[in-house]
XYZ file of C-alpha atoms in Angstrom:
565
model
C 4.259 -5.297 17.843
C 3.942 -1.476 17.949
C 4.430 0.478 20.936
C 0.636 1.080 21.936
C -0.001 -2.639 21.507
C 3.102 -3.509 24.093
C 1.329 -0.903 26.485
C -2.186 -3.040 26.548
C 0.266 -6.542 26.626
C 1.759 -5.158 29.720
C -1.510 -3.754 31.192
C -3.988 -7.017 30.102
C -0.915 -9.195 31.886
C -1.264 -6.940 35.445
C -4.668 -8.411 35.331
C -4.572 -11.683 34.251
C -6.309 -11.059 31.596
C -6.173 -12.981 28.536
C -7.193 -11.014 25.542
C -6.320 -11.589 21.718
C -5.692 -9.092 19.573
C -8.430 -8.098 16.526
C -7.246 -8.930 13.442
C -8.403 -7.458 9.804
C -9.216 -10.578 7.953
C -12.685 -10.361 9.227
C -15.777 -10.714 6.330
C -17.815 -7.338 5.340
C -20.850 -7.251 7.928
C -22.960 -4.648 6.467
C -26.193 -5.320 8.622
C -27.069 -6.178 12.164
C -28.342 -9.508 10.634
C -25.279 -9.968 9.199
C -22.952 -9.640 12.437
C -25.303 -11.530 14.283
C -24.938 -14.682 11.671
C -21.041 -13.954 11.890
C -21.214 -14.336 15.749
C -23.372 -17.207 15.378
C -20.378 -19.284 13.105
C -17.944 -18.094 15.647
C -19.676 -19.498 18.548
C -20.079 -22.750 16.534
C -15.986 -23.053 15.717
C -14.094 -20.449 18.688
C -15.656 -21.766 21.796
C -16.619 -18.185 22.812
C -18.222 -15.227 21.069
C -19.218 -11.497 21.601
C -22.658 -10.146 20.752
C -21.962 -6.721 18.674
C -21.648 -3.900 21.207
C -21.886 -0.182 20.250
C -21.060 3.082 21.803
C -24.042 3.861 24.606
C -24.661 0.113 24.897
C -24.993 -0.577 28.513
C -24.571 -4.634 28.233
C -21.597 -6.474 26.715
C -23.515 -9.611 26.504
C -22.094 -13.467 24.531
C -21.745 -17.211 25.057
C -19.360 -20.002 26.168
C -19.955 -23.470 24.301
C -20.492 -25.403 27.001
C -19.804 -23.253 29.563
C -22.151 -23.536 32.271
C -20.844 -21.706 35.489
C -16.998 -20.474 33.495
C -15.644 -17.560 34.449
C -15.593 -14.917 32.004
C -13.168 -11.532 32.004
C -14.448 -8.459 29.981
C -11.823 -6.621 29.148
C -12.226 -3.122 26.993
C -9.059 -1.790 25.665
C -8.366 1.433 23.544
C -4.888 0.732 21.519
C -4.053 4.475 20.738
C -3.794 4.943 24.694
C -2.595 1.598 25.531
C -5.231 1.378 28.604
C -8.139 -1.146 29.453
C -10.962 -1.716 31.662
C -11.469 -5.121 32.955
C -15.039 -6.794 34.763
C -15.343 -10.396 35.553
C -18.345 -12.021 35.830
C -19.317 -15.779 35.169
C -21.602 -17.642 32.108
C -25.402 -19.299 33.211
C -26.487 -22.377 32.602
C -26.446 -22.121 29.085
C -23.220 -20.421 28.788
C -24.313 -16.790 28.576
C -22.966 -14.242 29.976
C -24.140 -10.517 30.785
C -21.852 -7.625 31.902
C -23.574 -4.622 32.782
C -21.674 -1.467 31.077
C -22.277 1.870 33.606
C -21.114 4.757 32.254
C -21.200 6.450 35.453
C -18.412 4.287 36.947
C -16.286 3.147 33.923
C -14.766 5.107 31.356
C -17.254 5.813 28.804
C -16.458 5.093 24.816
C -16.701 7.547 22.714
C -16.760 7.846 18.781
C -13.282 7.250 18.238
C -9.686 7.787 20.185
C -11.000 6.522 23.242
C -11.388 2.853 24.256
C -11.450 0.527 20.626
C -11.978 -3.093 21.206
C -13.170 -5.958 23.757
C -12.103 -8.990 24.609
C -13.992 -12.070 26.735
C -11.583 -14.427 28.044
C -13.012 -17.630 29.358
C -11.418 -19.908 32.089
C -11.269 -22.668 30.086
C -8.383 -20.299 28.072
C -11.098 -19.610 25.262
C -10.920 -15.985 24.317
C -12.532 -14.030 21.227
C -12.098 -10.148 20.707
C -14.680 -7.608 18.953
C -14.586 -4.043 17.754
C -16.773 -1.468 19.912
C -18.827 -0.147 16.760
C -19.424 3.703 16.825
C -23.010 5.579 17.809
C -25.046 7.708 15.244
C -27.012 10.948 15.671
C -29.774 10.154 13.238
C -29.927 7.136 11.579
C -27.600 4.169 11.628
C -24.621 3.929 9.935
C -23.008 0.651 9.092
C -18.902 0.200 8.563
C -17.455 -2.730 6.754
C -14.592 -3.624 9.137
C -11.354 -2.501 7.286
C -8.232 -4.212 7.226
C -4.367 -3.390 6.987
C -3.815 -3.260 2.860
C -7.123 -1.625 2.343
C -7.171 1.530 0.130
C -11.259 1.768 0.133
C -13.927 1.765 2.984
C -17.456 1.227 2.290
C -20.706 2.634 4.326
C -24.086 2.308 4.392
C -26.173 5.198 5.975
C -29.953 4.120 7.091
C -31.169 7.031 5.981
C -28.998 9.242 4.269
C -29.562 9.205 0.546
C -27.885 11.039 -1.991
C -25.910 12.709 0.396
C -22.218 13.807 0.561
C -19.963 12.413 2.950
C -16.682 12.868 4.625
C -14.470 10.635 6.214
C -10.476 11.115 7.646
C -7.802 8.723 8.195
C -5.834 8.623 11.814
C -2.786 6.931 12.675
C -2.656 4.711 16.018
C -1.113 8.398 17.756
C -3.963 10.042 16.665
C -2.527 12.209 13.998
C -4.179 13.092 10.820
C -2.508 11.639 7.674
C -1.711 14.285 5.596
C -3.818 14.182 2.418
C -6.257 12.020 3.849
C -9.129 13.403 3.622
C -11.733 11.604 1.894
C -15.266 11.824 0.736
C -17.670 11.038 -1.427
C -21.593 10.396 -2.365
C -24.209 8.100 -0.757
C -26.548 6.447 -3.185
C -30.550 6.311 -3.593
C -29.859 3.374 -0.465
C -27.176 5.049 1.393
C -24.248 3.275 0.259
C -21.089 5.028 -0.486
C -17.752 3.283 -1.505
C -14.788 6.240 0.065
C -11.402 5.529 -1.865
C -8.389 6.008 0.315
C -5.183 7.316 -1.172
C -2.646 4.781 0.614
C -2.947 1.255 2.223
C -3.930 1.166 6.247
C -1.680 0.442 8.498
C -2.028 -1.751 11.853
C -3.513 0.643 14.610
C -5.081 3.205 11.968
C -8.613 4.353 12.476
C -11.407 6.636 10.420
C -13.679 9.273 10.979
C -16.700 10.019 8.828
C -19.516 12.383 9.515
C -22.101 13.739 6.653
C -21.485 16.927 5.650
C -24.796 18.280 7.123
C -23.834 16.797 10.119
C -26.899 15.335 10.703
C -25.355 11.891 11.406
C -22.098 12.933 13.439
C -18.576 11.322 13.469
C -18.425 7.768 13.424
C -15.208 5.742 13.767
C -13.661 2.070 12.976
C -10.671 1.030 14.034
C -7.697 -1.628 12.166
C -6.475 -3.826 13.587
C -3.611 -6.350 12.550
C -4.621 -9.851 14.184
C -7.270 -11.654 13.713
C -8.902 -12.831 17.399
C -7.888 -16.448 18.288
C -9.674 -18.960 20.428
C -6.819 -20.282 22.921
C -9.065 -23.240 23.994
C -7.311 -24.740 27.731
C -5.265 -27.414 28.267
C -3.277 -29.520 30.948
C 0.148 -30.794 30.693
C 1.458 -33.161 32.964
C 4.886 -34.217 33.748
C 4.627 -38.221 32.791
C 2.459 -39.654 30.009
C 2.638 -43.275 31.483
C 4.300 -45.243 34.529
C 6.291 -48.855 33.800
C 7.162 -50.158 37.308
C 9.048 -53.217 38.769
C 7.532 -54.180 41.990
C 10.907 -55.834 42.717
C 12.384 -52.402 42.451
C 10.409 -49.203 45.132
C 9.183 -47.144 42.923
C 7.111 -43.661 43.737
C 7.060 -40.320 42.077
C 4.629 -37.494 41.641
C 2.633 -36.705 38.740
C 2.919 -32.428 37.684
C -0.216 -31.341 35.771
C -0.585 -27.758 34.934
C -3.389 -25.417 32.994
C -2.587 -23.616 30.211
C -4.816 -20.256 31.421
C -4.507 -18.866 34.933
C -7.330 -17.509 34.785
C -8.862 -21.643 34.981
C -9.752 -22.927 38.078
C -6.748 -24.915 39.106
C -8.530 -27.270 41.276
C -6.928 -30.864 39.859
C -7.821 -34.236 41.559
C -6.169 -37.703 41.249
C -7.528 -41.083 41.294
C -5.975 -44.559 40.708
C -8.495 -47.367 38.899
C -6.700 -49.634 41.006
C -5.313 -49.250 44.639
C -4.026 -52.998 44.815
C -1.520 -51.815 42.009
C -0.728 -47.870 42.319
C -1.952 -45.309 44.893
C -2.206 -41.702 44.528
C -2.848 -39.008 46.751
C -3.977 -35.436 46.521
C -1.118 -33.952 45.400
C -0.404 -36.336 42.848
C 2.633 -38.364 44.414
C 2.071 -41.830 43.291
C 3.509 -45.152 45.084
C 3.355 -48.716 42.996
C 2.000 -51.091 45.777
C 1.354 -54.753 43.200
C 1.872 -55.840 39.880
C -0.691 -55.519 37.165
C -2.051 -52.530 35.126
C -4.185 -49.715 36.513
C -4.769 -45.734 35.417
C -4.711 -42.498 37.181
C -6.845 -39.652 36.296
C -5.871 -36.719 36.365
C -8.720 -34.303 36.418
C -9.608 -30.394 36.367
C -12.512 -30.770 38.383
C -14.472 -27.482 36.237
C -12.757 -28.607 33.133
C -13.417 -32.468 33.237
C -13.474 -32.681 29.548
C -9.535 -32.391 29.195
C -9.104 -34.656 31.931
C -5.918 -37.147 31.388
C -5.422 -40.396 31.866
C -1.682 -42.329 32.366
C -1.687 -45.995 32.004
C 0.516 -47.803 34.874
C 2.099 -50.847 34.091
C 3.792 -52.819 36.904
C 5.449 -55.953 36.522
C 7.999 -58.467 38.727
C 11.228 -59.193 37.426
C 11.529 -62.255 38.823
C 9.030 -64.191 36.465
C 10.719 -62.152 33.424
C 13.948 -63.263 34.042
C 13.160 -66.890 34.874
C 11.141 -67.237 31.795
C 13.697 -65.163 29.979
C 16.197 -67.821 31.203
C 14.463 -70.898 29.928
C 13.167 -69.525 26.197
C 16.933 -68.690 25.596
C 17.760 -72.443 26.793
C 15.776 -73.580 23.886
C 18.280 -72.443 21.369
C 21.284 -73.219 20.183
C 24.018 -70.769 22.277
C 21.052 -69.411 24.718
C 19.872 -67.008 21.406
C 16.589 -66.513 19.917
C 18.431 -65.570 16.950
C 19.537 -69.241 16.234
C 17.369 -72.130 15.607
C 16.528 -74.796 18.329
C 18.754 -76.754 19.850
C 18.378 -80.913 18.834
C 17.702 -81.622 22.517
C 14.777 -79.017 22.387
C 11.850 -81.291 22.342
C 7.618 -80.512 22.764
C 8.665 -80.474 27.008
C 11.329 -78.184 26.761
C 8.527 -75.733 25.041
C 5.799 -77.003 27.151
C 8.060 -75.823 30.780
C 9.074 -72.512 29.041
C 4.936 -71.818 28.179
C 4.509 -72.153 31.103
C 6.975 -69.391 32.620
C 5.841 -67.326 30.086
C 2.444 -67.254 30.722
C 3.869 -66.044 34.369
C 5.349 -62.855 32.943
C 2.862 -59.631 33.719
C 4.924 -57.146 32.013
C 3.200 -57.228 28.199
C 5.364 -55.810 26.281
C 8.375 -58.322 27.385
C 6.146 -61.333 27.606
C 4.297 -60.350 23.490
C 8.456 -60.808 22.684
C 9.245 -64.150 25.095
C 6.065 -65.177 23.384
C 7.555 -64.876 19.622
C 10.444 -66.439 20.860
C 8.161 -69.672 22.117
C 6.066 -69.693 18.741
C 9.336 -70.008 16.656
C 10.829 -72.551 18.516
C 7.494 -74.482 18.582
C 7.068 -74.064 14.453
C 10.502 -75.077 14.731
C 10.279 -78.019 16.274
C 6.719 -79.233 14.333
C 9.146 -78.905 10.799
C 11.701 -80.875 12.320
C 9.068 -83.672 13.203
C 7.802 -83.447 10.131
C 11.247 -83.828 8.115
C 11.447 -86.661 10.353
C 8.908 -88.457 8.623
C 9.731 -86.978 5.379
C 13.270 -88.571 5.803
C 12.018 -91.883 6.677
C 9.484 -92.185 3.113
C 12.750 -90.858 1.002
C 14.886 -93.177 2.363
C 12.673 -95.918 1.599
C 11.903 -94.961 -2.031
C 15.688 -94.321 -2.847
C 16.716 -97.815 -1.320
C 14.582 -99.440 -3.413
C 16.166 -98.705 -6.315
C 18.765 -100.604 -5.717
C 19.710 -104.562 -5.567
C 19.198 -105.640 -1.960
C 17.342 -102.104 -1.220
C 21.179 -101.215 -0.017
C 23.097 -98.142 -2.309
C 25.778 -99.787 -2.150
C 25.005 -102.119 -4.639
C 23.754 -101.365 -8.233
C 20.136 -100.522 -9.131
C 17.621 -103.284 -9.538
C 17.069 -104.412 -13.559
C 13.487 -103.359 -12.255
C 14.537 -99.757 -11.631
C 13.718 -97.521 -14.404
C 13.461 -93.681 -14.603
C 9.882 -93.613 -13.304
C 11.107 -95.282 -10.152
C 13.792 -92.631 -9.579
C 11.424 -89.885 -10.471
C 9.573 -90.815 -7.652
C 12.191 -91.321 -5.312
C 13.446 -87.621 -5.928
C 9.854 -86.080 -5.464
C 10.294 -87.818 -2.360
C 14.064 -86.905 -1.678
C 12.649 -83.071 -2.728
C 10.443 -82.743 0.490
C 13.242 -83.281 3.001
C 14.441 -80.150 4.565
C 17.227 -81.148 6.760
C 20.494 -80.039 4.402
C 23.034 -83.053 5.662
C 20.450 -85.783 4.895
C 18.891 -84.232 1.960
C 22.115 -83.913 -0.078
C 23.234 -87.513 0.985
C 19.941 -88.427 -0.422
C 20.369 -86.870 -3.723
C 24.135 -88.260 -4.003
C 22.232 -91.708 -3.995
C 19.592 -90.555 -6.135
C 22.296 -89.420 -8.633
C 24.268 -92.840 -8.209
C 20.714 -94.408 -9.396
C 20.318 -92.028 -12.444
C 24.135 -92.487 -13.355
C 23.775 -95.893 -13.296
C 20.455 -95.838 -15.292
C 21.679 -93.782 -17.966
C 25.058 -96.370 -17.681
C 22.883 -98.955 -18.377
C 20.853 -97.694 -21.187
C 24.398 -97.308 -23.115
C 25.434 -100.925 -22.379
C 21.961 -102.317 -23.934
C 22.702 -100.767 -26.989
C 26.524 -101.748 -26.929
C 24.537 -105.461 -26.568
C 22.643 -104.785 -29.096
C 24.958 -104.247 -31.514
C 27.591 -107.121 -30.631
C 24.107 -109.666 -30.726
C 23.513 -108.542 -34.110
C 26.646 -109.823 -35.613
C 25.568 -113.555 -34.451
C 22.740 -115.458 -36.171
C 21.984 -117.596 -32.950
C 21.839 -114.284 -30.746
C 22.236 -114.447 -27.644
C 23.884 -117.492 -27.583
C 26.200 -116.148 -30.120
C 28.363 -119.028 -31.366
C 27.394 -118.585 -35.243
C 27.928 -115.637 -37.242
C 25.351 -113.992 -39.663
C 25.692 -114.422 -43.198
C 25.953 -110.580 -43.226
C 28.699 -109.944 -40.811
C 31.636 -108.684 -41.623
C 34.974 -107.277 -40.517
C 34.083 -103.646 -40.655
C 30.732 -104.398 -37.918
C 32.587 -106.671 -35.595
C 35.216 -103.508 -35.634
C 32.656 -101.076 -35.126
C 30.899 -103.379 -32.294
C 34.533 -103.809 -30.944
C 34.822 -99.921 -30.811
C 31.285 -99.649 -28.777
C 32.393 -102.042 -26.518
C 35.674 -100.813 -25.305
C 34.378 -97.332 -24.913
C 31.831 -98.958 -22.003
C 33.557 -98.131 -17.950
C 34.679 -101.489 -16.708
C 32.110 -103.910 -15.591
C 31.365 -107.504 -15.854
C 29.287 -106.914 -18.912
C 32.270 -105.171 -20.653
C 34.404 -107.938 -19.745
C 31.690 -110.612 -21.296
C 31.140 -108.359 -24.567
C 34.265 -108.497 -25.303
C 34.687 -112.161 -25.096
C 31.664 -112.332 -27.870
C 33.862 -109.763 -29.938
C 36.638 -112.327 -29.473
C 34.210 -115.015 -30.792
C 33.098 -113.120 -33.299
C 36.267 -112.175 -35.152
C 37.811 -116.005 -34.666
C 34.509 -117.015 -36.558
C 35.303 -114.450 -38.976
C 38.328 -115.756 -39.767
C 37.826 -119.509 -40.010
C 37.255 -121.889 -42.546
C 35.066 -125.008 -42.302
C 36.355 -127.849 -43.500
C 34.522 -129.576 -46.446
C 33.301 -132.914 -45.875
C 31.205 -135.103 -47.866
C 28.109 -137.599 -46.761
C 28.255 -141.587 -47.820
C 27.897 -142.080 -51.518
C 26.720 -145.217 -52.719
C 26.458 -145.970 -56.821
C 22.860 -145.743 -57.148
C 23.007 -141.978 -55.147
C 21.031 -138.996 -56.549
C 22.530 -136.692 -54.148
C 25.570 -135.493 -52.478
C 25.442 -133.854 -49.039
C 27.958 -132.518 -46.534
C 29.258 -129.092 -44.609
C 31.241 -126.989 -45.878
C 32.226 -123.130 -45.523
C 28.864 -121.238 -44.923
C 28.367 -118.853 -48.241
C 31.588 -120.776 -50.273
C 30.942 -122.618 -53.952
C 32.309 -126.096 -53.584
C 33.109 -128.318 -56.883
C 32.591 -132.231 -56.340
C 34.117 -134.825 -58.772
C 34.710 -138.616 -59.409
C 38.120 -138.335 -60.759
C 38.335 -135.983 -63.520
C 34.472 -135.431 -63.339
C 32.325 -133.291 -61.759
C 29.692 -135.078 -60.744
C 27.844 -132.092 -58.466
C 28.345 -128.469 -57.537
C 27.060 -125.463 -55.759
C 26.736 -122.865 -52.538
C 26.901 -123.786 -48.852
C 24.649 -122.754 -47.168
C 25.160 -120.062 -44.280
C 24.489 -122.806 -41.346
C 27.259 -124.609 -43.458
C 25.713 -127.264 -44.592
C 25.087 -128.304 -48.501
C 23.169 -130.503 -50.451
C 23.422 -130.911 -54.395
C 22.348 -133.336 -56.774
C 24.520 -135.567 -58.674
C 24.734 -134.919 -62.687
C 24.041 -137.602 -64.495
């Protein structure tokens, strides 16, 4: 900030007046119309807004949004000289405001190096700033507002055309810049474009005057900040009050404006006495528990009233329903599942101390802590039941519905399918996996018996009276009693091992015998000769020297031939 600019700080602050500073970045107004659209989007989006003013206006005249009755500070400042003028006056019913401008008794504007800018402050902290736009001799003149960077101006004369025109270039002091003097040619509609042979500076301001002089000097002023809209507020020292009515609590609630120049009337009201009270100067005093509000209100700026919740609770139901959720879990945490003594009463009683609790942010959490032990306690319930249908399914596949004994010749893999769907919906860990060890017993035993079937198999086969198996096929030999012998051995010990094996025995002193040969009565008239012998063996029958019959026995080891002639 440049020197002049400190001087109008320090003298707009002796006032208490709020005023931004212009800046540049303003759009081209080239026609009354034009500024008065401008002013009209300002008003819309700033809160406040100047109506052009002009040298020899006698009213500095704009509008508050919604500012019925606001105070309103004119303040009319030239930057070279770092002074101001200041008037005060307050907005009608629609938020206009008037200040009447007498020359006589304020310093009068002139064209240029006198008094620059104004600025309307409202007491709501809205505040807008304008340039004070220069006064022709004949004919209007109309300056697109410059800004710092520029190296052209343009102007539009009324009714100048075709005329030659001069303009100069000032610094903030006053001074001329040296080789600054411009000028140029209007057109047929007055418009002339003046190039500038450097880029302004914050604080500079031009002079332009025909060369006839028939429209005098006419200055504009640039500026470096764009005007800003400060729109009020209140802070207050608390946002919200959390109170134990167990514990005295009080305090005092600080609200301040963000413009002086606001009326700093503020009021407090509780929405419920029974709970907090309030008084004028905003000391507060919790009196019950429960939740209220207290206002906090600029009484001519209601619309950035505050409100601060109050929340007052008692202790004592927290801590006794604290006391018995904990008790429902195993070492007095939330953290851990239930205990097994917590049953639907235990929840029930700690419901009910819950629902006690006023303070809602403690009793949403002793709530959680309720739900999960209550979903807790409906799983176990239902493992209970779950338990009691797998139990039932895996003892029935075995003899006597007891484990300990084998599985029923009923039970097949279907059966222990089902069980294990059954085993499968348990969720208690211990009893689960004692239910699968008996599951896998059943499927061990299953798969144990499927082997010895086939082991049976194979030692019936060498018998031709299967299953008695006493008589050996025909077929049998060593090498398949051997093999059979080799199937059985290889089977874990069991009763039907130990019986297989006693059929191999069989088998192999079977294989090694031979039948004695006998031979039926024989009487002299006797076609045929009849007897046992070894099953499968040729057997030669004679009368002395001669053969009289011959031939096979049969496998059963019997034989029956006829007698040769």
């Amino acid at each position: 900030m440049n020197k002049n600019f400190k001087k109008v700080a320090i003298a707009l602050l002796a006032t208490n007046v709020i005023a931004s500073t212009v800046l540049t970045t303003l759009p081209a107004v080239e026609t009354h119309a034009a500024e008065n659209k401008l002013n009209g989007v300002l008003q819309a989006s700033q809160g406040i807004t100047l109506d052009t003013f002009k040298v020899g206006d006698t009213k500095i005249t704009g509008h508050v949004v919604g500012g019925a009755g606001k105070q309103v500070t004119i303040g009319i400042t030239k930057v070279a000289l770092g002074t101001n003028y200041v008037i005060t006056t307050r907005a009608d019913a629609n938020g206009d405001f008037v200040v009447n401008y007498d020359a006589t008794t304020t310093p009068t504007p002139t064209t240029f190096a006198t008094y620059n800018y104004i600025t309307a402050t409202c007491e709501n902290g809205a505040s807008v700033a304008n340039f004070i736009q220069p006064a022709e001799k004949n004919g209007a003149v109309t300056i697109t507002p410059a800004k710092i960077g520029d190296t052209t101006v343009h102007l539009k004369y009324d009714n100048l055309p075709n005329a030659k025109v001069y303009g100069s270039v000032f610094n903030q002091d006053g001074t001329l810049y040296a080789g600054s003097a411009l000028e140029g040619y209007t057109d047929a509609n007055g418009n002339v474009d003046l190039t500038i042979g450097f880029p302004l500076k914050a604080g500079d301001f031009l002079v332009f005057e025909s060369a006839d002089k028939s429209t005098g000097r006419s200055g504009y002023q640039v500026f470096q900040e764009t005007p800003t809209v400060d729109q009020l507020t209140m802070s207050t020292n608390i946002s919200s009050i959390t109170a134990d009515k167990s514990i005295p609590a009080t305090g005092k609630i600080e609200a301040s404006l963000s413009s002086p120049l606001a009326d700093q009337e503020i009021t407090y009201t509780s929405s419920n006495p029974n709970v907090i009270t309030v008084d004028s100067s905003g000391k507060w005093n919790v009196v019950g528990v429960g939740s209220a509000t207290i206002t906090v209100n600029p009484t001519k700026n209601p619309a950035i009233a505050k409100t601060i919740p109050v929340t007052v609770t008692d202790a004592t139901a927290t801590n006794a329903a604290t006391t018995s959720v904990n008790d429902l879990f195993i070492n007095n945490s939330p953290a851990n599942s239930i205990k097994t003594t917590t049953d639907q009463a235990a929840i029930n009683a700690a419901q009910a101390k819950v629902n006690a609790v006023t303070d809602t942010v403690k009793k949403a959490e002793l709530q959680s802590y309720v739900t999960k032990a209550q979903n807790e306690l409906n799983a176990r319930i239902a493992d209970k039941t779950a338990q009691t249908i797998a139990f039932a399914a895996v003892n029935d596949l075995f003899i006597n519905n007891n484990p300990i004994y084998p599985i029923k010749d009923t039970t097949n893999q279907a059966a222990i399918d089902a069980a294990q769907a059954k085993v499968n919906l348990v969720v208690d860990a211990y009893v689960h996996g004692e239910l699968q060890k008996q599951i896998d017993q059943a499927k061990a035993e299953l798969a144990a018996r499927a082997v010895t079937d086939q082991v049976k198999a194979s030692v019936n086969n060498l018998f031709a009276d299967a299953p008695t198996n006493s008589v050996l096929k025909d077929t049998t030999t060593q090498a398949m009693i051997d093999a059979a012998s080799a199937q059985v051995n290889a089977l874990p010990a069991s009763t039907d091992k130990t019986k297989l094996q006693g059929e191999i025995a069989t088998a192999n002193t079977l294989f090694g015998q031979i039948t004695q040969t006998t031979i039926a009565g024989l009487t002299s008239d006797a076609t045929t000769v009849s007897g046992k012998g070894e099953p499968n063996s040729n057997i030669v029958i004679k009368n002395g020297a001669t053969t009289i019959a011959s031939g096979k026995v049969a496998s059963d080891g019997n034989y029956l031939f006829f007698i040769t002639p």
